[in-house]
Coordinates of C-alpha atoms and ligand atoms in Angstrom, one line a residue:
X8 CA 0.4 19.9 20.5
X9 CA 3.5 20.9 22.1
X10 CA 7.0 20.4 19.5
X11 CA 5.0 18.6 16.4
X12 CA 5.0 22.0 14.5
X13 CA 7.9 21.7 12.1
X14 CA 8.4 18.0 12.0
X15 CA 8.8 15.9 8.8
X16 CA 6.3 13.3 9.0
X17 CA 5.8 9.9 7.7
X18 CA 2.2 8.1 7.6
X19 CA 2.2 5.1 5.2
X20 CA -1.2 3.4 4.9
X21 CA -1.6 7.7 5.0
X22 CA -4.3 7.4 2.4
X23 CA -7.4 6.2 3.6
X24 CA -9.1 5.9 6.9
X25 CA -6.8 6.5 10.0
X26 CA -4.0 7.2 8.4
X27 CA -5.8 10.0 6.1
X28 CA -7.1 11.1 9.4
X29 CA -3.6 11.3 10.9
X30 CA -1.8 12.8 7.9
X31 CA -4.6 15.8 8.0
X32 CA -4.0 16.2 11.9
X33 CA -0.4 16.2 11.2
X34 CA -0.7 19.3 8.8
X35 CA -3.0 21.1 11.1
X36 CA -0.6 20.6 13.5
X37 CA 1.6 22.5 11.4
X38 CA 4.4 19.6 10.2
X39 CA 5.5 19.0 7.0
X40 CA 3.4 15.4 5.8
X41 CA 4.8 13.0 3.0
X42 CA 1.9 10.1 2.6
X43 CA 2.3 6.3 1.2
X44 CA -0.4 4.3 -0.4
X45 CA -0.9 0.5 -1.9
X46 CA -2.9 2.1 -5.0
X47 CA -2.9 5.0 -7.8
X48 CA -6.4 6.1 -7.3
X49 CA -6.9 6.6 -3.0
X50 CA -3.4 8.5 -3.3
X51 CA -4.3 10.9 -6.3
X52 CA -7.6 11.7 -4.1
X53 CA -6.1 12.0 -0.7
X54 CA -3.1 14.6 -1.7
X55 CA -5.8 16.6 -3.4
X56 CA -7.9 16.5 0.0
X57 CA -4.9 17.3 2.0
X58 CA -3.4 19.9 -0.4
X59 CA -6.1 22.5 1.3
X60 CA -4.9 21.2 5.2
X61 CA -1.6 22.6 5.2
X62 CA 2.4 21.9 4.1
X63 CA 1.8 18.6 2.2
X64 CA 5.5 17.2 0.9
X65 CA 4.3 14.6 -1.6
X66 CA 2.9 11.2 -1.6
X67 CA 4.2 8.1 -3.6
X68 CA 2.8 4.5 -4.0
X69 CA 4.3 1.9 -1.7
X70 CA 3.9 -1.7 -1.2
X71 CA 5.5 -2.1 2.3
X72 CA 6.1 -5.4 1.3
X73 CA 8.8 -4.1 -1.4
X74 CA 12.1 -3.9 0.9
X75 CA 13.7 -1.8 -2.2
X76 CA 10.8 0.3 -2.6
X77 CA 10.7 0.8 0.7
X78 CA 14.1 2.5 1.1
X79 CA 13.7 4.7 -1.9
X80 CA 10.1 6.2 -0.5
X81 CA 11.8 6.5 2.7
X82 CA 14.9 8.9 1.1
X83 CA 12.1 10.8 -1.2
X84 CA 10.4 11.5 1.8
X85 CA 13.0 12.3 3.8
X86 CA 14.1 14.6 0.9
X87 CA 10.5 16.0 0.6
X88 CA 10.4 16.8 4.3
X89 CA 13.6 18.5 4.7
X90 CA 14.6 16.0 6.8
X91 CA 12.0 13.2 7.9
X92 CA 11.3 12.9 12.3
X93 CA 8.1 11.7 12.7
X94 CA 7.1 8.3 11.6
X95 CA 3.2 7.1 11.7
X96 CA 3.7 3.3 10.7
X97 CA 0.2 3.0 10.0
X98 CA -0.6 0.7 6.9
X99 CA -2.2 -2.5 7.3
X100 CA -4.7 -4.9 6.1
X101 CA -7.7 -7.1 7.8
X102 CA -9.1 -10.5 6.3
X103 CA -12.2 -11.9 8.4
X104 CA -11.8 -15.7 7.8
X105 CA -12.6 -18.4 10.4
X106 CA -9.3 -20.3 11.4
X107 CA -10.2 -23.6 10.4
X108 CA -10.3 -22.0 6.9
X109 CA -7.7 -19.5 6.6
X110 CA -4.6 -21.3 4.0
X111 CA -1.1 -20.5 3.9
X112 CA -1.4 -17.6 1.2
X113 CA -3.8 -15.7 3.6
X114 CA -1.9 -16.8 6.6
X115 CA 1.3 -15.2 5.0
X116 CA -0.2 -12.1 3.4
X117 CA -1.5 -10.5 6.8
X118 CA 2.0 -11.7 8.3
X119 CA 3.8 -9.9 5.5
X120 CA 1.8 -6.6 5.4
X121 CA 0.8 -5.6 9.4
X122 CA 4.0 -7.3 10.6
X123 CA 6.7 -7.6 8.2
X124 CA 6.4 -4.6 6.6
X125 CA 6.0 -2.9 9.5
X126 CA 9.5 -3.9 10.6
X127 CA 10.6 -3.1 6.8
X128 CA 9.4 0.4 6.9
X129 CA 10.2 1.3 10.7
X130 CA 14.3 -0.2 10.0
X131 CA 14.5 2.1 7.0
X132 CA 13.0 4.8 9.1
X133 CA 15.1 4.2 12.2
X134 CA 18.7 4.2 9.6
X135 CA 17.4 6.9 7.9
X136 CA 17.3 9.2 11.8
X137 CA 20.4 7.2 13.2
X138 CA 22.6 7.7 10.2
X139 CA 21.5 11.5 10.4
X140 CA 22.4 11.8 14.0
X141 CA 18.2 12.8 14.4
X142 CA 16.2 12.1 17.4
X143 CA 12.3 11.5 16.5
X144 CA 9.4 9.1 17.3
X145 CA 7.7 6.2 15.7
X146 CA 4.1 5.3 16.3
X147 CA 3.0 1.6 15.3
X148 CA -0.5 0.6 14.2
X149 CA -1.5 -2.2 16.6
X150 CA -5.0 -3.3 17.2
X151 CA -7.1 -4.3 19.9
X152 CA -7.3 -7.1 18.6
X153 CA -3.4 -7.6 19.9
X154 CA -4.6 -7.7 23.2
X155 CA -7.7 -10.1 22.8
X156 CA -8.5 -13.1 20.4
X157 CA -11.2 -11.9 18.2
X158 CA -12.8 -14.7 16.7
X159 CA -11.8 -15.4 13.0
X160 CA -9.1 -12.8 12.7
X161 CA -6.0 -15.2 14.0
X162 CA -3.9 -14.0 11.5
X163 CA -4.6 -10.7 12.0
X164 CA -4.5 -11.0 15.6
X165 CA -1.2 -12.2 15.4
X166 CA -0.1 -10.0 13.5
X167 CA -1.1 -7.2 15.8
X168 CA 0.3 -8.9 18.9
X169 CA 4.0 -9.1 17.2
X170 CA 4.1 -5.5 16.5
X171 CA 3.4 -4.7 20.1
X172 CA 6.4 -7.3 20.8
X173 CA 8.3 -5.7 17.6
X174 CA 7.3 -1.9 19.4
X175 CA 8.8 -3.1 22.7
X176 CA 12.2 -4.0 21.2
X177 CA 12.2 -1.2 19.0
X178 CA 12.1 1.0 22.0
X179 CA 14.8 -0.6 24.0
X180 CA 17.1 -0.3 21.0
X181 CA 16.6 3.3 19.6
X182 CA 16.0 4.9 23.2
X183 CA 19.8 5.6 23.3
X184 CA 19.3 7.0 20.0
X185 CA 17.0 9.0 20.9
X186 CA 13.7 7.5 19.4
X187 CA 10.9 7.1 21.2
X188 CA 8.7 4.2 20.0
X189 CA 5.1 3.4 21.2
X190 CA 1.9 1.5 19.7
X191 CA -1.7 2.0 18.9
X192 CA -4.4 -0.4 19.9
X193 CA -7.5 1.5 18.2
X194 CA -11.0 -0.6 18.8
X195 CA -13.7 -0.6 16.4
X196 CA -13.1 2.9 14.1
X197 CA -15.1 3.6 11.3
X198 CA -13.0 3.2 7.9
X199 CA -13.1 1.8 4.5
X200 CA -11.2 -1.1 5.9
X201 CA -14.6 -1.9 8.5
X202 CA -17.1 -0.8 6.3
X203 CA -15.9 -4.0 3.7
X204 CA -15.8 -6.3 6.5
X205 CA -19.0 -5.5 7.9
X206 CA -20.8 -5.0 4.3
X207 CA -20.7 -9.0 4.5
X208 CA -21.9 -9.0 8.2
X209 CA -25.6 -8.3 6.7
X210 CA -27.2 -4.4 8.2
X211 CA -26.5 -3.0 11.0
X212 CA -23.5 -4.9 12.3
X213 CA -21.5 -2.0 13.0
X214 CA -24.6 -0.3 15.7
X215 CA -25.3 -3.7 16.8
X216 CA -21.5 -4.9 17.4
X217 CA -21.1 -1.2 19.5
X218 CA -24.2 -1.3 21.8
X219 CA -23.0 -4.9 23.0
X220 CA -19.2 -4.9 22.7
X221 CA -18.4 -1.1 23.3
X222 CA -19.3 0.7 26.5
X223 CA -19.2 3.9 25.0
X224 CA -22.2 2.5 22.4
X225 CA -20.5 3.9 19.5
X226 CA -17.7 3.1 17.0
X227 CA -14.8 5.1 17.2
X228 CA -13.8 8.6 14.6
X229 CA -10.9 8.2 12.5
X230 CA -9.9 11.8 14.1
X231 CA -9.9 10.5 17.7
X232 CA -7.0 7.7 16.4
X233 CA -5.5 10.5 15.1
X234 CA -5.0 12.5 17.9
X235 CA -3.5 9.6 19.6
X236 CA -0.9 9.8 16.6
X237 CA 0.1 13.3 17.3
X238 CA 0.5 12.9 21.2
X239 CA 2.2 10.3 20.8
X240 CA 4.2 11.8 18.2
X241 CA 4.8 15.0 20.4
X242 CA 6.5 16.5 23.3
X243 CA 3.8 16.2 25.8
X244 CA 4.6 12.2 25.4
X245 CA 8.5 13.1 25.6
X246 CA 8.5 10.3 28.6
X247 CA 6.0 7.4 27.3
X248 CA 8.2 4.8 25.2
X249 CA 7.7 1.3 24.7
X250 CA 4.6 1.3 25.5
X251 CA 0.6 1.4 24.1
X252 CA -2.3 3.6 23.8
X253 CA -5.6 1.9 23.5
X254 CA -8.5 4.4 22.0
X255 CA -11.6 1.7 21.9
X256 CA -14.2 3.4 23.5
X257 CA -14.0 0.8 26.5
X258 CA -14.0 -2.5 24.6
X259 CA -11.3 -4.3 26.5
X260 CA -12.3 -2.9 30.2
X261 CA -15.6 -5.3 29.6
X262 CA -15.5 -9.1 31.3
Ligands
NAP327 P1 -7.9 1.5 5.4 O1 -8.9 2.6 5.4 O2 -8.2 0.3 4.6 O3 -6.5 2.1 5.2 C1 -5.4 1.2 5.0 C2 -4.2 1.9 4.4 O4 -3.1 1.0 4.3 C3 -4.5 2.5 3.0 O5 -3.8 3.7 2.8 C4 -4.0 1.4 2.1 O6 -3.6 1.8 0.8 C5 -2.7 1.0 2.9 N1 -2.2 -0.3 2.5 C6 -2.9 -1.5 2.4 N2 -2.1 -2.5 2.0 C7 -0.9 -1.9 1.9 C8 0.4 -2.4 1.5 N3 0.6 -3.7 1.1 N4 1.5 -1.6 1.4 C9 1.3 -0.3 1.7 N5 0.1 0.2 2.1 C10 -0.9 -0.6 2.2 O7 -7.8 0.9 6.9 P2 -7.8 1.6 8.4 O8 -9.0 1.0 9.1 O9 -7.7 3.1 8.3 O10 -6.5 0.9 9.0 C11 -5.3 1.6 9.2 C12 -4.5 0.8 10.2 O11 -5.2 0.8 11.4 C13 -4.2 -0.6 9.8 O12 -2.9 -1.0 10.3 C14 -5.3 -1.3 10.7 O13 -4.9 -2.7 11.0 C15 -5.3 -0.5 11.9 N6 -6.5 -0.6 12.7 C16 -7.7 -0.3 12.2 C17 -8.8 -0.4 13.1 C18 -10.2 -0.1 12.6 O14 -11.2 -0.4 13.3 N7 -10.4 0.5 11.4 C19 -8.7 -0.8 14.4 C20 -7.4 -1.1 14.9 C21 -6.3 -1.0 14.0 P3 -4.7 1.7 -0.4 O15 -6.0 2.4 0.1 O16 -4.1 2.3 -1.5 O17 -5.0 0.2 -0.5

């Protein structure tokens, strides 16, 4: 896609599902990719997967919950990269509880990950390109589900809905710095993240949940959220700011 080749990119959550998906589109596309992941094992695997898909810069561990850890990934990467434009704020968490059940410590650890530390990580990014006198562009993970109130996800949903919100005023503040920022509102994809949550939906959930929620009749690919990412990310969306893609087959045009 037009102006990604080159680019220093970002994916946090860049080890499993989407984000893998992304950081492998990112190196096809020929940038330079630095990933983040929550745990030693995924991120050993996925850095030897991507090693064969192009210029791979590294990969570290980060909780985005860690505001100090957050800063020093972002100045390895940036280091790594040769100079860091492209973020993909992707990592994120989903609990499937029922609201009349979901407690504080839930309540606060979906808040913290999808919404806090996507602020954390997209300030530390934003310094990092303002301080450099950089232009660049920030994708946020978002959700369907920010747009509608799936039942027992209201932490998640909320979650999802403030990032939109955080996206929006993102955009108005780093347009004059030449950032553009947008969101993602994927549907149903098929990841690890879906395949836990359905495991406890009992067989077939996932085939059944499509041919009655999803016009299309199918989940979505990891690789079609991931060439969201890199429009988004590139020239040929060098005029869409502030604003949302939704890739979800359909889902939300239903009544
Ligand atoms: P996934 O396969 O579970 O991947 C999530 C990624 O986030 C992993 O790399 C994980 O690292 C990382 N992560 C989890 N907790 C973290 C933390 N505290 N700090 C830093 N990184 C952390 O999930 P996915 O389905 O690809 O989801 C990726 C993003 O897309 C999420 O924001 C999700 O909400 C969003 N999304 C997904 C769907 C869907 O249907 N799958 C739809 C809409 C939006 P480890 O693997 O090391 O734990």
């Amino acid at each position: 896609m037009r102006g990604l080749s080159g680019q220093g990119v970002l994916v946090s959550g860049g080890t499993s599902g989407i984000g893998l998906a992304a950081a492998r589109r990112f190196l096809e596309e020929g940038c330079r990719v630095f990933v983040t992941g929550h745990e030693a094992e995924p991120l050993e695997q996925a850095l030897e997967e991507l090693g064969d898909a192009g210029e791979l810069a590294g990969g570290l561990l980060l909780d985005v919950r860690d505001h100090e850890a957050v800063c020093t990934v972002i100045d390895a990467a940036d280091e790594a990269c040769d100079g860091l434009t492209v973020l993909a704020n992707n990592a994120g968490i989903a609990r499937r509880t029922p609201f009349l059940q979901i407690d504080g410590d839930d309540w606060r650890e979906v808040l913290e990950v999808n919404l806090t530390g996507m602020f954390t990580v997209g300030q530390a990014f934003a310094r990092k390109l303002v301080a450099g006198d950089r232009t660049g562009a920030i994708v946020n993970m978002a959700s369907t589900n920010a747009l509608g109130g799936e039942e027992d996800y209201a932490h998640y949903n909320a979650s999802k809905g403030g990032v939109l919100q955080l996206t929006r005023s993102m955009a108005v503040e780093l347009g004059g710095h030449g950032i553009r920022v947008n969101a993602l509102c994927p549907g149903y994809i098929d990841t690890p993240l879906n395949t836990g949550i359905a495991g406890g939906m009992g067989p077939g959930f996932a085939d059944r949940y499509a041919r009655e929620r999803i016009p299309l009749g199918r989940v979505g690919r990891t690789d079609e959220v991931a060439a969201a990412y890199a429009f988004l990310a590139s020239d040929e969306a060098s005029f869409v700011h502030g604003t949302t893609l939704v890739v979800d087959g359909g889902q939300l045009a239903v009544m």
